Amino acid sequence: MPVAKLTRRERRTIAAGASVVVIAMVIAFVAVPYARRWSAREELIATGADRIARLQALIDNESRLRQTVQQREMATGGARLVSGRTAALAGSALQDALQDYATRSRLTVTRLDLAGTPDSSQTGLPGIPISLSAIGDVYGISDFLSLVTQGSLVLEVRQLTIVSNSSLRGGLLQLTLALSAPAIIQ
């Protein structure tokens, strides 16, 4: 059917249909993607502004936050993280704390060694590895492990071995423990 033989009404219907198709395509392929990108951009800007505001509030209240943390540390009996000027000093503080736990639990420590250099691959804070061997009864070992897991320091138990040693008299057990403690190097 040639175009010249179409009536005026048919031409208007075809033009209206074509314009509806063009408008629908513009909306589907231009307006909607643009609105989505604009909305995502605005959300990203709002999130960034919120983060900046929270960080600025932390910076502005740093001294008050430090005082609150110090008060909580004093209330709980000390710091939860091992700290020192060097990794060796932090390791020494960790050794002292573990020796204190063992003494309170009535364990005899046979070996207490720093097991290498601080490991910073797991978290932002370097982890000081330490190994411990001790001898004691089941109650002492239970008390010691309770202090390690719920004591004043944050400690990660990496390996735990409890062996009944027939050469030890009185039903004593031998405990071997590999630990890691996050440390603040000042």
PDB file of C-alpha atoms in Angstrom:
ATOM      1  CA  MET A   1       0.000   0.000   0.000  1.00  0.00           C
ATOM      2  CA  PRO A   2       1.639   3.238  -1.086  1.00  0.00           C
ATOM      3  CA  VAL A   3       1.760   6.142   1.351  1.00  0.00           C
ATOM      4  CA  ALA A   4      -0.159   8.451  -0.969  1.00  0.00           C
ATOM      5  CA  LYS A   5      -3.258   6.261  -0.847  1.00  0.00           C
ATOM      6  CA  LEU A   6      -3.528   6.414   2.979  1.00  0.00           C
ATOM      7  CA  THR A   7      -6.227   8.583   4.358  1.00  0.00           C
ATOM      8  CA  ARG A   8      -5.495  11.479   6.599  1.00  0.00           C
ATOM      9  CA  ARG A   9      -6.861   9.597   9.624  1.00  0.00           C
ATOM     10  CA  GLU A  10      -4.606   6.592   8.942  1.00  0.00           C
ATOM     11  CA  ARG A  11      -1.549   8.858   8.635  1.00  0.00           C
ATOM     12  CA  ARG A  12      -2.375  10.513  11.989  1.00  0.00           C
ATOM     13  CA  THR A  13      -2.804   7.093  13.623  1.00  0.00           C
ATOM     14  CA  ILE A  14       0.556   5.904  12.271  1.00  0.00           C
ATOM     15  CA  ALA A  15       2.233   9.163  13.353  1.00  0.00           C
ATOM     16  CA  ALA A  16       0.683   8.904  16.826  1.00  0.00           C
ATOM     17  CA  GLY A  17       1.796   5.272  17.127  1.00  0.00           C
ATOM     18  CA  ALA A  18       5.323   6.127  15.982  1.00  0.00           C
ATOM     19  CA  SER A  19       5.517   9.016  18.434  1.00  0.00           C
ATOM     20  CA  VAL A  20       4.312   6.744  21.265  1.00  0.00           C
ATOM     21  CA  VAL A  21       7.015   4.199  20.344  1.00  0.00           C
ATOM     22  CA  VAL A  22       9.703   6.917  20.202  1.00  0.00           C
ATOM     23  CA  ILE A  23       8.601   8.369  23.556  1.00  0.00           C
ATOM     24  CA  ALA A  24       8.542   4.900  25.138  1.00  0.00           C
ATOM     25  CA  MET A  25      12.048   4.158  23.826  1.00  0.00           C
ATOM     26  CA  VAL A  26      13.374   7.510  25.081  1.00  0.00           C
ATOM     27  CA  ILE A  27      11.881   6.826  28.502  1.00  0.00           C
ATOM     28  CA  ALA A  28      13.131   3.212  28.624  1.00  0.00           C
ATOM     29  CA  PHE A  29      16.630   3.766  27.257  1.00  0.00           C
ATOM     30  CA  VAL A  30      17.453   7.347  28.294  1.00  0.00           C
ATOM     31  CA  ALA A  31      15.331   8.708  31.143  1.00  0.00           C
ATOM     32  CA  VAL A  32      15.152   5.621  33.396  1.00  0.00           C
ATOM     33  CA  PRO A  33      18.908   4.792  33.281  1.00  0.00           C
ATOM     34  CA  TYR A  34      19.738   8.466  33.821  1.00  0.00           C
ATOM     35  CA  ALA A  35      17.389   8.609  36.844  1.00  0.00           C
ATOM     36  CA  ARG A  36      18.928   5.429  38.280  1.00  0.00           C
ATOM     37  CA  ARG A  37      22.479   6.765  37.899  1.00  0.00           C
ATOM     38  CA  TRP A  38      21.444  10.097  39.383  1.00  0.00           C
ATOM     39  CA  SER A  39      19.796   8.377  42.369  1.00  0.00           C
ATOM     40  CA  ALA A  40      22.812   6.117  42.971  1.00  0.00           C
ATOM     41  CA  ARG A  41      25.124   9.130  42.766  1.00  0.00           C
ATOM     42  CA  GLU A  42      23.015  11.076  45.269  1.00  0.00           C
ATOM     43  CA  GLU A  43      22.995   8.082  47.666  1.00  0.00           C
ATOM     44  CA  LEU A  44      26.786   7.805  47.387  1.00  0.00           C
ATOM     45  CA  ILE A  45      27.192  11.523  48.108  1.00  0.00           C
ATOM     46  CA  ALA A  46      24.822  11.312  51.101  1.00  0.00           C
ATOM     47  CA  THR A  47      26.674   8.277  52.480  1.00  0.00           C
ATOM     48  CA  GLY A  48      30.023  10.021  52.078  1.00  0.00           C
ATOM     49  CA  ALA A  49      28.735  13.165  53.770  1.00  0.00           C
ATOM     50  CA  ASP A  50      27.375  11.078  56.652  1.00  0.00           C
ATOM     51  CA  ARG A  51      30.723   9.310  57.079  1.00  0.00           C
ATOM     52  CA  ILE A  52      32.593  12.605  57.026  1.00  0.00           C
ATOM     53  CA  ALA A  53      30.224  14.044  59.644  1.00  0.00           C
ATOM     54  CA  ARG A  54      30.709  11.015  61.928  1.00  0.00           C
ATOM     55  CA  LEU A  55      34.492  11.151  61.547  1.00  0.00           C
ATOM     56  CA  GLN A  56      34.488  14.887  62.270  1.00  0.00           C
ATOM     57  CA  ALA A  57      32.407  14.241  65.400  1.00  0.00           C
ATOM     58  CA  LEU A  58      34.947  11.616  66.525  1.00  0.00           C
ATOM     59  CA  ILE A  59      37.803  14.045  65.914  1.00  0.00           C
ATOM     60  CA  ASP A  60      36.022  16.828  67.772  1.00  0.00           C
ATOM     61  CA  ASN A  61      35.282  14.562  70.781  1.00  0.00           C
ATOM     62  CA  GLU A  62      38.614  12.708  70.857  1.00  0.00           C
ATOM     63  CA  SER A  63      39.650  13.860  74.337  1.00  0.00           C
ATOM     64  CA  ARG A  64      36.267  12.970  75.829  1.00  0.00           C
ATOM     65  CA  LEU A  65      36.356   9.551  74.151  1.00  0.00           C
ATOM     66  CA  ARG A  66      39.891   8.896  75.462  1.00  0.00           C
ATOM     67  CA  GLN A  67      38.761   9.784  78.995  1.00  0.00           C
ATOM     68  CA  THR A  68      35.799   7.419  78.689  1.00  0.00           C
ATOM     69  CA  VAL A  69      38.038   4.598  77.485  1.00  0.00           C
ATOM     70  CA  GLN A  70      40.501   5.201  80.329  1.00  0.00           C
ATOM     71  CA  GLN A  71      37.685   5.177  82.869  1.00  0.00           C
ATOM     72  CA  ARG A  72      36.387   1.873  81.499  1.00  0.00           C
ATOM     73  CA  GLU A  73      39.885   0.387  81.531  1.00  0.00           C
ATOM     74  CA  MET A  74      40.311   1.409  85.161  1.00  0.00           C
ATOM     75  CA  ALA A  75      36.889  -0.041  86.007  1.00  0.00           C
ATOM     76  CA  THR A  76      37.716  -3.388  84.374  1.00  0.00           C
ATOM     77  CA  GLY A  77      41.145  -3.592  85.968  1.00  0.00           C
ATOM     78  CA  GLY A  78      43.426  -2.652  83.101  1.00  0.00           C
ATOM     79  CA  ALA A  79      43.849  -2.567  79.382  1.00  0.00           C
ATOM     80  CA  ARG A  80      42.510  -5.361  77.213  1.00  0.00           C
ATOM     81  CA  LEU A  81      45.300  -5.042  74.636  1.00  0.00           C
ATOM     82  CA  VAL A  82      48.974  -5.595  75.278  1.00  0.00           C
ATOM     83  CA  SER A  83      50.991  -2.448  74.647  1.00  0.00           C
ATOM     84  CA  GLY A  84      54.618  -1.391  74.670  1.00  0.00           C
ATOM     85  CA  ARG A  85      57.119   0.897  72.970  1.00  0.00           C
ATOM     86  CA  THR A  86      58.488  -2.055  70.993  1.00  0.00           C
ATOM     87  CA  ALA A  87      57.222  -5.515  70.132  1.00  0.00           C
ATOM     88  CA  ALA A  88      59.703  -7.006  72.611  1.00  0.00           C
ATOM     89  CA  LEU A  89      58.347  -4.884  75.476  1.00  0.00           C
ATOM     90  CA  ALA A  90      54.773  -5.763  74.546  1.00  0.00           C
ATOM     91  CA  GLY A  91      55.811  -9.440  74.457  1.00  0.00           C
ATOM     92  CA  SER A  92      57.376  -9.088  77.898  1.00  0.00           C
ATOM     93  CA  ALA A  93      54.134  -7.645  79.262  1.00  0.00           C
ATOM     94  CA  LEU A  94      52.287 -10.575  77.698  1.00  0.00           C
ATOM     95  CA  GLN A  95      54.710 -13.057  79.297  1.00  0.00           C
ATOM     96  CA  ASP A  96      54.190 -11.411  82.701  1.00  0.00           C
ATOM     97  CA  ALA A  97      50.415 -11.627  82.343  1.00  0.00           C
ATOM     98  CA  LEU A  98      50.523 -15.315  81.349  1.00  0.00           C
ATOM     99  CA  GLN A  99      52.905 -16.099  84.221  1.00  0.00           C
ATOM    100  CA  ASP A 100      50.468 -14.358  86.577  1.00  0.00           C
ATOM    101  CA  TYR A 101      47.570 -16.429  85.172  1.00  0.00           C
ATOM    102  CA  ALA A 102      49.596 -19.603  85.706  1.00  0.00           C
ATOM    103  CA  THR A 103      50.507 -18.651  89.283  1.00  0.00           C
ATOM    104  CA  ARG A 104      46.872 -17.870  90.103  1.00  0.00           C
ATOM    105  CA  SER A 105      45.838 -21.226  88.617  1.00  0.00           C
ATOM    106  CA  ARG A 106      48.587 -23.167  90.449  1.00  0.00           C
ATOM    107  CA  LEU A 107      50.290 -24.329  87.262  1.00  0.00           C
ATOM    108  CA  THR A 108      54.026 -24.849  86.940  1.00  0.00           C
ATOM    109  CA  VAL A 109      55.257 -23.156  83.778  1.00  0.00           C
ATOM    110  CA  THR A 110      58.035 -25.160  82.120  1.00  0.00           C
ATOM    111  CA  ARG A 111      58.416 -23.008  79.002  1.00  0.00           C
ATOM    112  CA  LEU A 112      57.174 -19.551  78.064  1.00  0.00           C
ATOM    113  CA  ASP A 113      58.623 -18.177  74.819  1.00  0.00           C
ATOM    114  CA  LEU A 114      57.852 -15.508  72.313  1.00  0.00           C
ATOM    115  CA  ALA A 115      57.325 -17.526  69.172  1.00  0.00           C
ATOM    116  CA  GLY A 116      58.740 -15.155  66.570  1.00  0.00           C
ATOM    117  CA  THR A 117      58.054 -11.733  65.139  1.00  0.00           C
ATOM    118  CA  PRO A 118      54.669 -10.003  65.434  1.00  0.00           C
ATOM    119  CA  ASP A 119      52.209 -11.142  62.782  1.00  0.00           C
ATOM    120  CA  SER A 120      50.229  -8.276  61.231  1.00  0.00           C
ATOM    121  CA  SER A 121      48.632 -10.257  58.397  1.00  0.00           C
ATOM    122  CA  GLN A 122      45.341 -11.026  60.179  1.00  0.00           C
ATOM    123  CA  THR A 123      44.195  -7.631  61.488  1.00  0.00           C
ATOM    124  CA  GLY A 124      45.317  -4.041  61.635  1.00  0.00           C
ATOM    125  CA  LEU A 125      47.119  -4.637  64.936  1.00  0.00           C
ATOM    126  CA  PRO A 126      50.201  -6.847  65.010  1.00  0.00           C
ATOM    127  CA  GLY A 127      49.647 -10.138  66.812  1.00  0.00           C
ATOM    128  CA  ILE A 128      52.403 -11.215  69.184  1.00  0.00           C
ATOM    129  CA  PRO A 129      52.757 -15.007  69.049  1.00  0.00           C
ATOM    130  CA  ILE A 130      53.734 -16.803  72.246  1.00  0.00           C
ATOM    131  CA  SER A 131      54.013 -20.453  73.241  1.00  0.00           C
ATOM    132  CA  LEU A 132      53.587 -21.880  76.718  1.00  0.00           C
ATOM    133  CA  SER A 133      54.091 -25.275  78.319  1.00  0.00           C
ATOM    134  CA  ALA A 134      52.876 -25.943  81.846  1.00  0.00           C
ATOM    135  CA  ILE A 135      52.184 -28.806  84.217  1.00  0.00           C
ATOM    136  CA  GLY A 136      49.227 -29.022  86.565  1.00  0.00           C
ATOM    137  CA  ASP A 137      46.091 -30.879  87.522  1.00  0.00           C
ATOM    138  CA  VAL A 138      42.823 -30.711  85.634  1.00  0.00           C
ATOM    139  CA  TYR A 139      41.441 -27.991  87.925  1.00  0.00           C
ATOM    140  CA  GLY A 140      44.492 -25.772  87.490  1.00  0.00           C
ATOM    141  CA  ILE A 141      44.412 -26.172  83.713  1.00  0.00           C
ATOM    142  CA  SER A 142      40.696 -25.395  83.704  1.00  0.00           C
ATOM    143  CA  ASP A 143      41.268 -22.234  85.787  1.00  0.00           C
ATOM    144  CA  PHE A 144      44.148 -21.183  83.545  1.00  0.00           C
ATOM    145  CA  LEU A 145      42.128 -21.621  80.345  1.00  0.00           C
ATOM    146  CA  SER A 146      39.265 -19.686  81.937  1.00  0.00           C
ATOM    147  CA  LEU A 147      41.643 -16.812  82.701  1.00  0.00           C
ATOM    148  CA  VAL A 148      43.042 -16.930  79.159  1.00  0.00           C
ATOM    149  CA  THR A 149      39.593 -16.731  77.566  1.00  0.00           C
ATOM    150  CA  GLN A 150      37.930 -14.348  80.028  1.00  0.00           C
ATOM    151  CA  GLY A 151      40.860 -12.529  81.611  1.00  0.00           C
ATOM    152  CA  SER A 152      41.934  -8.937  81.275  1.00  0.00           C
ATOM    153  CA  LEU A 153      43.764  -9.483  77.948  1.00  0.00           C
ATOM    154  CA  VAL A 154      42.503 -10.240  74.474  1.00  0.00           C
ATOM    155  CA  LEU A 155      44.171 -13.524  73.503  1.00  0.00           C
ATOM    156  CA  GLU A 156      43.642 -15.807  70.532  1.00  0.00           C
ATOM    157  CA  VAL A 157      44.284 -19.489  71.175  1.00  0.00           C
ATOM    158  CA  ARG A 158      45.885 -20.930  68.056  1.00  0.00           C
ATOM    159  CA  GLN A 159      46.793 -24.386  69.331  1.00  0.00           C
ATOM    160  CA  LEU A 160      45.952 -26.278  72.494  1.00  0.00           C
ATOM    161  CA  THR A 161      47.288 -29.666  73.549  1.00  0.00           C
ATOM    162  CA  ILE A 162      46.670 -31.406  76.866  1.00  0.00           C
ATOM    163  CA  VAL A 163      48.528 -34.664  77.424  1.00  0.00           C
ATOM    164  CA  SER A 164      48.490 -37.065  80.315  1.00  0.00           C
ATOM    165  CA  ASN A 165      52.156 -37.732  81.052  1.00  0.00           C
ATOM    166  CA  SER A 166      52.757 -41.063  82.778  1.00  0.00           C
ATOM    167  CA  SER A 167      56.154 -39.882  84.059  1.00  0.00           C
ATOM    168  CA  LEU A 168      54.409 -37.192  86.132  1.00  0.00           C
ATOM    169  CA  ARG A 169      53.056 -38.423  89.483  1.00  0.00           C
ATOM    170  CA  GLY A 170      49.695 -37.584  90.964  1.00  0.00           C
ATOM    171  CA  GLY A 171      47.672 -37.448  87.746  1.00  0.00           C
ATOM    172  CA  LEU A 172      49.273 -34.254  86.499  1.00  0.00           C
ATOM    173  CA  LEU A 173      48.666 -33.106  82.944  1.00  0.00           C
ATOM    174  CA  GLN A 174      50.958 -31.315  80.541  1.00  0.00           C
ATOM    175  CA  LEU A 175      49.496 -28.276  78.755  1.00  0.00           C
ATOM    176  CA  THR A 176      50.993 -26.879  75.561  1.00  0.00           C
ATOM    177  CA  LEU A 177      49.446 -23.684  74.255  1.00  0.00           C
ATOM    178  CA  ALA A 178      50.153 -21.422  71.274  1.00  0.00           C
ATOM    179  CA  LEU A 179      48.643 -17.954  71.617  1.00  0.00           C
ATOM    180  CA  SER A 180      48.536 -14.689  69.759  1.00  0.00           C
ATOM    181  CA  ALA A 181      47.739 -11.339  71.336  1.00  0.00           C
ATOM    182  CA  PRO A 182      46.944  -8.141  69.405  1.00  0.00           C
ATOM    183  CA  ALA A 183      49.340  -5.455  70.556  1.00  0.00           C
ATOM    184  CA  ILE A 184      49.591  -1.694  70.378  1.00  0.00           C
ATOM    185  CA  ILE A 185      53.158  -0.687  69.582  1.00  0.00           C
ATOM    186  CA  GLN A 186      53.538   2.921  70.769  1.00  0.00           C
TER     187      GLN A 186
END
